[in-house]
CSV table of N, CA, C and O in Angstrom, one decimal:
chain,number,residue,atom,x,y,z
A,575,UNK,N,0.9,-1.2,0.0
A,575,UNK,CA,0.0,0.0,0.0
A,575,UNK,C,0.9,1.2,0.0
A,575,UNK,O,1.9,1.2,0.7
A,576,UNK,N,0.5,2.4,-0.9
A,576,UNK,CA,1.3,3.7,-0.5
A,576,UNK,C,-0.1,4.7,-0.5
A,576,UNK,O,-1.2,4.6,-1.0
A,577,UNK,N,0.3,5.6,0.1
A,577,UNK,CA,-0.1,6.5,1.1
A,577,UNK,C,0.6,8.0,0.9
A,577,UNK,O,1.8,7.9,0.9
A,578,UNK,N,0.2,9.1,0.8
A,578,UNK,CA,0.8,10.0,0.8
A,578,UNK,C,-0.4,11.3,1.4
A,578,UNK,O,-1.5,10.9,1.6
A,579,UNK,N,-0.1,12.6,1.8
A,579,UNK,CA,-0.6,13.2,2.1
A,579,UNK,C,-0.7,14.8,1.4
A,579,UNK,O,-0.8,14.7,0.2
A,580,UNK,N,-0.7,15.5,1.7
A,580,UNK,CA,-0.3,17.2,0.9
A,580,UNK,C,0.7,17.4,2.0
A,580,UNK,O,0.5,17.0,3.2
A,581,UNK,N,1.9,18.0,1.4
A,581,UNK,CA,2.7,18.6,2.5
A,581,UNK,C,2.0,20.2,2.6
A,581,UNK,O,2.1,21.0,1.7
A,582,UNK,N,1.4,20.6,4.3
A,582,UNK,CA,0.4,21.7,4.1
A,582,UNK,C,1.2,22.2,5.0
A,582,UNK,O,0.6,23.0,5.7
A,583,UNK,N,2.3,22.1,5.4
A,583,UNK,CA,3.0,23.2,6.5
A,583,UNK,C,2.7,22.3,8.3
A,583,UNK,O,3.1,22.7,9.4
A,584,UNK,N,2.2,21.6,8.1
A,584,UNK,CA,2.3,20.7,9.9
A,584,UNK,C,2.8,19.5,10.0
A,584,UNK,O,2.6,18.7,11.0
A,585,UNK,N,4.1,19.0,8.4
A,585,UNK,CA,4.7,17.6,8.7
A,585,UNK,C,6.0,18.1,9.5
A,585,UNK,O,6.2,19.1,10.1
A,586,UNK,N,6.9,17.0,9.4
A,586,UNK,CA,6.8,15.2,8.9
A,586,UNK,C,5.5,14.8,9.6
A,586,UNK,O,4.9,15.5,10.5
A,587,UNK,N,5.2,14.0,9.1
A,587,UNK,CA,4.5,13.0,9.0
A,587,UNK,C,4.9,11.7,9.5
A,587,UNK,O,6.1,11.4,9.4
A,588,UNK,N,4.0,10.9,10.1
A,588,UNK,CA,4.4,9.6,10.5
A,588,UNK,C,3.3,8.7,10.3
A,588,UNK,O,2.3,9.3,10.2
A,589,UNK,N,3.3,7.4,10.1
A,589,UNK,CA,2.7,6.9,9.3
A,589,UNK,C,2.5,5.2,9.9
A,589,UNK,O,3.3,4.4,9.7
A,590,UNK,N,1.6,5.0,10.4
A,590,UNK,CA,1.2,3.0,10.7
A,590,UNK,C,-0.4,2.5,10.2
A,590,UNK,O,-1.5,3.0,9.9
A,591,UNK,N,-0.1,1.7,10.2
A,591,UNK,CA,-1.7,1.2,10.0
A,591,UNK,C,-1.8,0.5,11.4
A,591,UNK,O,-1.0,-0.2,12.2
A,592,UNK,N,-3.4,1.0,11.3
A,592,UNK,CA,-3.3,0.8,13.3
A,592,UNK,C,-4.5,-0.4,13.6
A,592,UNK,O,-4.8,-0.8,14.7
A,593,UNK,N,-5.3,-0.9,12.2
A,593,UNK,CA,-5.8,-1.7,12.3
A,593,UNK,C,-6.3,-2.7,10.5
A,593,UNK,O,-6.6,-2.4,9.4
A,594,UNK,N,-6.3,-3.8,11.0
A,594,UNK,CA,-6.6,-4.2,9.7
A,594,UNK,C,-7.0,-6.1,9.7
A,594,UNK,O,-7.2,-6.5,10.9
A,595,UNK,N,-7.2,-7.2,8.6
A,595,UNK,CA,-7.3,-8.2,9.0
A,595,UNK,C,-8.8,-8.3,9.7
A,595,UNK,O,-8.8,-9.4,10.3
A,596,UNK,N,-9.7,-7.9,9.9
A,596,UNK,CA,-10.9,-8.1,10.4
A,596,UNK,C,-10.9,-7.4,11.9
A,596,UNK,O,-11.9,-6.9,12.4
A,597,UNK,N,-9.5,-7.3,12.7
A,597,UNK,CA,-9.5,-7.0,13.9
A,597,UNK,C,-8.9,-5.5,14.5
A,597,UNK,O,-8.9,-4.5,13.7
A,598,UNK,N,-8.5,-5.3,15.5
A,598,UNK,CA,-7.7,-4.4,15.7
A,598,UNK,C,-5.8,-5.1,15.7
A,598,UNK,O,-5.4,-6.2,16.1
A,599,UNK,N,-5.1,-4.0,14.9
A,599,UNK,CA,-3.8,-5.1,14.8
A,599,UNK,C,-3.2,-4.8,16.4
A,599,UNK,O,-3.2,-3.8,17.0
A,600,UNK,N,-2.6,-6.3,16.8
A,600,UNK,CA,-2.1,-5.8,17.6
A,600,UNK,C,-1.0,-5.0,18.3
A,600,UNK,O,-0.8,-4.9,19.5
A,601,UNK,N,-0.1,-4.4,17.2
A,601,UNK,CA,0.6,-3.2,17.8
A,601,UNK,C,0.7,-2.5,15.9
A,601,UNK,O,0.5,-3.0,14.8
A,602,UNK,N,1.0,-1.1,16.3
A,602,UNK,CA,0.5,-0.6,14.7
A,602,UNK,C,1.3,-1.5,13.9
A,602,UNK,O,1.8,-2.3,14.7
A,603,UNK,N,1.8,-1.6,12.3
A,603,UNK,CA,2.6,-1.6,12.1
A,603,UNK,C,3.5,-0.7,11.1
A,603,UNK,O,3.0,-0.2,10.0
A,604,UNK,N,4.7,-0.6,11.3
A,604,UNK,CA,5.3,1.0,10.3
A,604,UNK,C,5.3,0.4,9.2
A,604,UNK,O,5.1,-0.7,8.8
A,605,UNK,N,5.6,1.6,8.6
A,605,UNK,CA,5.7,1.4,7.0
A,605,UNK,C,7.2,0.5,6.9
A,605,UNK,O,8.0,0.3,7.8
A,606,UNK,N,7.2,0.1,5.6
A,606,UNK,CA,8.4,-0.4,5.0
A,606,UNK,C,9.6,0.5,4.7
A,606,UNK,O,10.7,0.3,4.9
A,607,UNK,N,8.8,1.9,4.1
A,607,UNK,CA,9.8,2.7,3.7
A,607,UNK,C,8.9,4.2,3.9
A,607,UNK,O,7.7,3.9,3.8
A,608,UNK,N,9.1,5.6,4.0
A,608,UNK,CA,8.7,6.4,4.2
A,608,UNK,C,9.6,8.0,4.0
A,608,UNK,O,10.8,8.1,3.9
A,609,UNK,N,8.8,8.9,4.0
A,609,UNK,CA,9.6,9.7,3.8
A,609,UNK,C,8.4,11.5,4.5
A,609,UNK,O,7.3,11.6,4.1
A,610,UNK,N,8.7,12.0,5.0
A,610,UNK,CA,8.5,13.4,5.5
A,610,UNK,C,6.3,13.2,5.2
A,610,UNK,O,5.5,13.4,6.1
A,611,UNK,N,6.0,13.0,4.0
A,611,UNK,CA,5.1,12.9,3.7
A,611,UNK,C,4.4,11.6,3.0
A,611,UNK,O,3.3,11.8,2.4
A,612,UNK,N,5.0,10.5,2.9
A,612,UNK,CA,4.4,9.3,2.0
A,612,UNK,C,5.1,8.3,2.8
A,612,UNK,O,6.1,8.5,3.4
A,613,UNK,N,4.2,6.7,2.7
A,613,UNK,CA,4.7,5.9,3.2
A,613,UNK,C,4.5,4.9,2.3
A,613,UNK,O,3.8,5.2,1.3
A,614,UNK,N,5.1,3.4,2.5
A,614,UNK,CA,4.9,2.4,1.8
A,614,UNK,C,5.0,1.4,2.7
A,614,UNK,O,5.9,1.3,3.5
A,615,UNK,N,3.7,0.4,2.7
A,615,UNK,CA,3.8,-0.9,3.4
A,615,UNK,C,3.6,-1.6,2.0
A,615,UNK,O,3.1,-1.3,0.9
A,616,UNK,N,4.4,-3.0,2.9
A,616,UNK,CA,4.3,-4.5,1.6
A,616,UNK,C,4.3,-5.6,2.6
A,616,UNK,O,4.2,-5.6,3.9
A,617,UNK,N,4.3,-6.6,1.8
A,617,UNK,CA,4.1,-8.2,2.4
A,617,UNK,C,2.8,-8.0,3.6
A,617,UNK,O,2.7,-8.5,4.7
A,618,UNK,N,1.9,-7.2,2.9
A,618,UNK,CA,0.5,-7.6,3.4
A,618,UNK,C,-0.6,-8.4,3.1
A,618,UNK,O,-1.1,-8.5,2.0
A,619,UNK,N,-1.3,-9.3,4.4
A,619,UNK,CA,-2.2,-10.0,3.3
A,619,UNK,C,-3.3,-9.4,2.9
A,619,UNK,O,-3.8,-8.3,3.0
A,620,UNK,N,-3.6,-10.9,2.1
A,620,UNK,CA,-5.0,-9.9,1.2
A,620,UNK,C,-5.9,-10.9,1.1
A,620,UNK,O,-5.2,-12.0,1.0
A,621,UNK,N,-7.2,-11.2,1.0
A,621,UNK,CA,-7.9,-12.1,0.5
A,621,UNK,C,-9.3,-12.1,-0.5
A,621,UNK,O,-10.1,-11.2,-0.4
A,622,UNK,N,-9.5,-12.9,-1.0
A,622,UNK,CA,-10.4,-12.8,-2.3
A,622,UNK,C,-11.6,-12.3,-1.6
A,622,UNK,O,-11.8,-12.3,-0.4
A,623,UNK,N,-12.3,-11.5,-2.8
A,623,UNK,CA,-13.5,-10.5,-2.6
A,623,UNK,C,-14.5,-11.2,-1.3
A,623,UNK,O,-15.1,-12.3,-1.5
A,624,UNK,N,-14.6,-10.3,-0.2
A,624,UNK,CA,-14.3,-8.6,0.1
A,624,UNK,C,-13.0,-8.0,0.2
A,624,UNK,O,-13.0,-6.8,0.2
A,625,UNK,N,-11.7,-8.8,0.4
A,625,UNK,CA,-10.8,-8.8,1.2
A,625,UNK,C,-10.4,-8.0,2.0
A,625,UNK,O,-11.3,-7.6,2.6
A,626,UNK,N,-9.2,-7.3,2.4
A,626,UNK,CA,-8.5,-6.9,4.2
A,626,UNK,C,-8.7,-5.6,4.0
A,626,UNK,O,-8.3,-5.0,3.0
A,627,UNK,N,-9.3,-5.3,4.8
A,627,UNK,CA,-9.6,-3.6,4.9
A,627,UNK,C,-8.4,-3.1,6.0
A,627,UNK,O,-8.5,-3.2,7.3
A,628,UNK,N,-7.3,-2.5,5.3
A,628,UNK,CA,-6.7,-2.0,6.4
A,628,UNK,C,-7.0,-0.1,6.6
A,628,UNK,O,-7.4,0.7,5.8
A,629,UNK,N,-6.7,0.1,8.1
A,629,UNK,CA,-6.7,1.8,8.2
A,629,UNK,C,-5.1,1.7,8.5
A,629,UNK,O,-4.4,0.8,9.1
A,630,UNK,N,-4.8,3.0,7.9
A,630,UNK,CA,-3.4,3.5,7.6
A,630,UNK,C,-3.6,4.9,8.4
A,630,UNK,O,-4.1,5.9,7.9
A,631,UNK,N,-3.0,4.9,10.2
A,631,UNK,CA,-3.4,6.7,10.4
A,631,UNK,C,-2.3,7.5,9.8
A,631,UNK,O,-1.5,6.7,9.5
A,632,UNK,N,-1.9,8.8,9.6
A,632,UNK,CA,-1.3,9.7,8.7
A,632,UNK,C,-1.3,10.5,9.9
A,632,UNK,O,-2.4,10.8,10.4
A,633,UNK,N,-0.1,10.9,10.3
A,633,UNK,CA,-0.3,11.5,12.0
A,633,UNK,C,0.8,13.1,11.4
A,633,UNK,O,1.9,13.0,10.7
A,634,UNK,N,0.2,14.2,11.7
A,634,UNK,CA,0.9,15.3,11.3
A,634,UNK,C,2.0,15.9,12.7
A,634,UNK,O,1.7,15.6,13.8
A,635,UNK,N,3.0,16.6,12.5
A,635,UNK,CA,3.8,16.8,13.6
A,635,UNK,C,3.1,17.4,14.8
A,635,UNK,O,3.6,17.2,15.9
A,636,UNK,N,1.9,18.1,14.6
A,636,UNK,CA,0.9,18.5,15.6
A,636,UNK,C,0.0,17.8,16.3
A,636,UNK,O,-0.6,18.3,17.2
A,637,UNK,N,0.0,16.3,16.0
A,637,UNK,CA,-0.7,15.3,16.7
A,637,UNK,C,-1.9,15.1,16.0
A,637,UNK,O,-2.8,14.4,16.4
A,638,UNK,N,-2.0,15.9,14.7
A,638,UNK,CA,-3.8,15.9,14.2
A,638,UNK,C,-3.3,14.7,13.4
A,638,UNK,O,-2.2,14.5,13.1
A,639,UNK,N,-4.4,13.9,13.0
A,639,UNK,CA,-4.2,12.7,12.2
A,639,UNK,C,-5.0,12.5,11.2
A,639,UNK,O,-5.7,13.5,11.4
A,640,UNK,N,-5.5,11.9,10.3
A,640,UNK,CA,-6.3,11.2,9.7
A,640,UNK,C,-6.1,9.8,9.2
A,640,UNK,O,-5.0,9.3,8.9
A,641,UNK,N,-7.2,9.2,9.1
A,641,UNK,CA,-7.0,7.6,8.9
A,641,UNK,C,-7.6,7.4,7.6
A,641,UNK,O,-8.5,8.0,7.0
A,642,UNK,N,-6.9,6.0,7.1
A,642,UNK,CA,-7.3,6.6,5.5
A,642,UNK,C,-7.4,4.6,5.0
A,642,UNK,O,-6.4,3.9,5.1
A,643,UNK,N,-8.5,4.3,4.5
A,643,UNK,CA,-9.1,2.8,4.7
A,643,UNK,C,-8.3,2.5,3.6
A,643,UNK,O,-7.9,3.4,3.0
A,644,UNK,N,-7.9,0.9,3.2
A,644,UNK,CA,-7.3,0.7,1.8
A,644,UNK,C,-8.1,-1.0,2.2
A,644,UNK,O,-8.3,-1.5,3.3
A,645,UNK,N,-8.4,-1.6,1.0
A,645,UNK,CA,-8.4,-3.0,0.8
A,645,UNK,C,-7.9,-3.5,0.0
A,645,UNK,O,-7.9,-2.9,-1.1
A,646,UNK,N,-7.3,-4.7,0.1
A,646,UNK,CA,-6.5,-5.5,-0.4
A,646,UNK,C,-6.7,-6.6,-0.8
A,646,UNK,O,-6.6,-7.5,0.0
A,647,UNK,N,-7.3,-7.0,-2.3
A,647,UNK,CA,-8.1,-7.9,-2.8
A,647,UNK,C,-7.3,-8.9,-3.7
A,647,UNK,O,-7.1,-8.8,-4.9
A,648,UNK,N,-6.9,-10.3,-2.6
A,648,UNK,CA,-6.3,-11.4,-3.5
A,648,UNK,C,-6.9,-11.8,-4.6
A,648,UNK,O,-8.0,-12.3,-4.4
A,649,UNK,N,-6.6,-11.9,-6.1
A,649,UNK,CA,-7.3,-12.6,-6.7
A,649,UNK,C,-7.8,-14.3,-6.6
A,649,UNK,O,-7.7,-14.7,-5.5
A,650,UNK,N,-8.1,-14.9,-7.1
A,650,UNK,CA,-8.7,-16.1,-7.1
A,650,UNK,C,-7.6,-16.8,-7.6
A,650,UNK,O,-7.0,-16.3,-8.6
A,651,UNK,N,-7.2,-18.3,-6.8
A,651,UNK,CA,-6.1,-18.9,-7.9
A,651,UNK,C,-6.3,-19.7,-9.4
A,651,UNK,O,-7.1,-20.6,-9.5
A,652,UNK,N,-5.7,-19.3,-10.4
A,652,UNK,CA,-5.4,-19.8,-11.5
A,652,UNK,C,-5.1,-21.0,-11.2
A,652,UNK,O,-4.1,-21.6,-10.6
A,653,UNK,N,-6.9,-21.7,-12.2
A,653,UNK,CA,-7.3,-23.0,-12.3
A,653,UNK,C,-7.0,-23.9,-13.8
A,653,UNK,O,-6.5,-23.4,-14.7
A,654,UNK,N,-7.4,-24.7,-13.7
A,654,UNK,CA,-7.9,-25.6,-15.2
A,654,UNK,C,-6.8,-25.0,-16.3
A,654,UNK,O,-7.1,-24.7,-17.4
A,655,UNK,N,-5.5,-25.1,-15.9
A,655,UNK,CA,-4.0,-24.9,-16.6
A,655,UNK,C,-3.9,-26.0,-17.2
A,655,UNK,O,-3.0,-26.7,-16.6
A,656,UNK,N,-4.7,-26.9,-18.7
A,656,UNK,CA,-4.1,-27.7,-18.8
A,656,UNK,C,-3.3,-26.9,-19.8
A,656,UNK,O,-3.6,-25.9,-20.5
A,657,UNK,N,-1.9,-28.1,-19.6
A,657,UNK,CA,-1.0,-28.1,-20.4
A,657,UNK,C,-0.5,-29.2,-21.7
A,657,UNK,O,-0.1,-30.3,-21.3
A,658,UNK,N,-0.5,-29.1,-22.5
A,658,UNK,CA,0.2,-30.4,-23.1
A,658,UNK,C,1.9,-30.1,-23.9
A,658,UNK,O,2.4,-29.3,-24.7
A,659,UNK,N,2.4,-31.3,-23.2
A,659,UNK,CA,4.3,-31.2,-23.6
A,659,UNK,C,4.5,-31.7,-24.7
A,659,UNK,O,3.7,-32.7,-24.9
A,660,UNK,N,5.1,-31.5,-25.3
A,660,UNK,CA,5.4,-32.4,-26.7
A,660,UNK,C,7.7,-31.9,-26.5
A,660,UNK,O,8.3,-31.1,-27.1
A,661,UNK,N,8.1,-32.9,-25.2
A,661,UNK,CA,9.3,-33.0,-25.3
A,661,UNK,C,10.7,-33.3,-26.3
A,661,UNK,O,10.9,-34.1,-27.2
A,662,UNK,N,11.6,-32.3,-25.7
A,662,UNK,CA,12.6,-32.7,-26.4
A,662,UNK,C,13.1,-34.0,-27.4
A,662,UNK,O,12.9,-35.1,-26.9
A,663,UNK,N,13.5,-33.9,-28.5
A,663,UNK,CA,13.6,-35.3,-29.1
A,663,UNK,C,14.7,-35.2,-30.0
A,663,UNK,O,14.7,-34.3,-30.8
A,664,UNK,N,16.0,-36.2,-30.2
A,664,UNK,CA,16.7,-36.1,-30.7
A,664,UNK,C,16.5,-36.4,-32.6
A,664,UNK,O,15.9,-37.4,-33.0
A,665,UNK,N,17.1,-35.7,-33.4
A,665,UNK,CA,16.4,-36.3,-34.9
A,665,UNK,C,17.8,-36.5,-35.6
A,665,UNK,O,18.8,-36.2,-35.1
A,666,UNK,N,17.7,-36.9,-36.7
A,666,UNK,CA,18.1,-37.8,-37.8
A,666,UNK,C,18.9,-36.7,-38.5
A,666,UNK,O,18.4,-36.2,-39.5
A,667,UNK,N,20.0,-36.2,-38.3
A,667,UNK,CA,20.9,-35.5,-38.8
A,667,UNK,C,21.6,-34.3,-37.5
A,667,UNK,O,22.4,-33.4,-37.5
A,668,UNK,N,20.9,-34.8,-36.6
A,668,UNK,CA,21.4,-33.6,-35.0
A,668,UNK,C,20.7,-32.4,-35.8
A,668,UNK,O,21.1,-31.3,-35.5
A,669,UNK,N,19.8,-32.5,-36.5
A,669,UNK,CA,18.5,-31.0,-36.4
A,669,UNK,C,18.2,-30.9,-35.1
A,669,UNK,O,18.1,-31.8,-34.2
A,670,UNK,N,17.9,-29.3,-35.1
A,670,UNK,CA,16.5,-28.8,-33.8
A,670,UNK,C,16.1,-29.4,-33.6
A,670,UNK,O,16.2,-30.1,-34.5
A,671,UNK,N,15.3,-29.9,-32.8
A,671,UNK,CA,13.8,-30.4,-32.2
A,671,UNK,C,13.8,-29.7,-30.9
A,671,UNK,O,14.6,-30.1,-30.0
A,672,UNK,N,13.1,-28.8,-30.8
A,672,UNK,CA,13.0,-27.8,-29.3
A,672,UNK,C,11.7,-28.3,-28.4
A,672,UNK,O,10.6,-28.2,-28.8
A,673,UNK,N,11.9,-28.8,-27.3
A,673,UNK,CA,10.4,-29.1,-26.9
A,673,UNK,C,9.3,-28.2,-26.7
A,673,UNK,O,9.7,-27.1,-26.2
A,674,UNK,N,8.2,-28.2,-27.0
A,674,UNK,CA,7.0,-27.3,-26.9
A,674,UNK,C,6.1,-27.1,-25.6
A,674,UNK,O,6.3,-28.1,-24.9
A,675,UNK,N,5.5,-26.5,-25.1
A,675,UNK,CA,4.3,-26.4,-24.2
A,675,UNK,C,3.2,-25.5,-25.0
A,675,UNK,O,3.2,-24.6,-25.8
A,676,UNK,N,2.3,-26.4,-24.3
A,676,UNK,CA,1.1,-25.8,-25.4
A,676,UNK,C,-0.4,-25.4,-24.4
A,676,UNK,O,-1.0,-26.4,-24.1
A,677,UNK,N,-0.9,-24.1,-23.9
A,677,UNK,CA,-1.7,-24.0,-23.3
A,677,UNK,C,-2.7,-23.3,-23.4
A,677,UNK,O,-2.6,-22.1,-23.5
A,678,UNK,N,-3.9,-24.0,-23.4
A,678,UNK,CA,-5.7,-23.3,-24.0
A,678,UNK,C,-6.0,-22.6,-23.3
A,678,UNK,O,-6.6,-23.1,-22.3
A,679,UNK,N,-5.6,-20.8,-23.2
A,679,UNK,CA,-6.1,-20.1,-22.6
A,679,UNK,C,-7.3,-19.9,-22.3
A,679,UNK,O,-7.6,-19.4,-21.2
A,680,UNK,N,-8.2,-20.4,-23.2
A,680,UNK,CA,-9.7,-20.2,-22.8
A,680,UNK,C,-10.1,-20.9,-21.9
A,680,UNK,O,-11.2,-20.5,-21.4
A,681,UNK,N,-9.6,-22.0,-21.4
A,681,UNK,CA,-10.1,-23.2,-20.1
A,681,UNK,C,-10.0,-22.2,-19.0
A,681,UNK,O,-10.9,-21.8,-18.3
A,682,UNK,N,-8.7,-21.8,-18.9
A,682,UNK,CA,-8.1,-20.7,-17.3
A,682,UNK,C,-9.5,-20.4,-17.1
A,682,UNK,O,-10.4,-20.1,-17.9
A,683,UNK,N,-9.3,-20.6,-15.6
A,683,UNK,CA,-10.4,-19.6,-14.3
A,683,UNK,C,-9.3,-18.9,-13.6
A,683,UNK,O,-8.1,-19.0,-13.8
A,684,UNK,N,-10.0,-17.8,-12.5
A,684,UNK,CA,-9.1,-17.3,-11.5
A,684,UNK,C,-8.2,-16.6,-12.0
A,684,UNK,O,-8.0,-16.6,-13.2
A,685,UNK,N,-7.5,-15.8,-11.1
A,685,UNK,CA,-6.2,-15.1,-11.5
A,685,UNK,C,-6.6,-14.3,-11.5
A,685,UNK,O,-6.0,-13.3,-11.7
């Protein structure tokens, strides 16, 4: 997730998400990387529709804050991948023969 704010004359800025996952988190957590006015969290989870509503508070050097909702929507896993191989094979003069994969995009679900 990134996050940014207007720089309006009352940063830095500090930056956690103070709840998320269906519950309250149990201690905030900081961003990944951040800077005076923007932050960035990662390696968050997420799950298929509705998925994780996290709040992100945005805390100004004055103590005023605002909290700012984000959700994080896993897609569905990529199903019904058939594949067919048609493997490497040695031929009759040491020609190419490159092995193939061959797959019917139209079957895919998910993703």
């Amino acid at each position: 997730i990134d996050v940014s704010v207007p720089d309006n004359g009352v940063g830095p800025y500090t930056f956690a998400i103070i709840a998320g996952n269906g519950a309250t988190v149990g201690s905030p957590i900081a961003p990944t990387s951040s800077t005076d006015t923007s932050a960035r969290f990662t390696n968050l989870a997420g799950l298929a529709a509705p998925g994780i509503t996290y709040t992100i508070r945005a805390t100004a050097d004055n103590q005023c804050f605002v909290d700012i909702d984000q959700v994080i929507i896993q897609p569905d896993a990529i199903n019904n991948v058939n594949a067919s191989v048609l493997e490497f094979l040695c031929t009759a003069g040491n020609n190419q023969n490159n092995a193939t994969i061959t797959i019917d995009p139209t079957a895919i679900t998910g993703g």
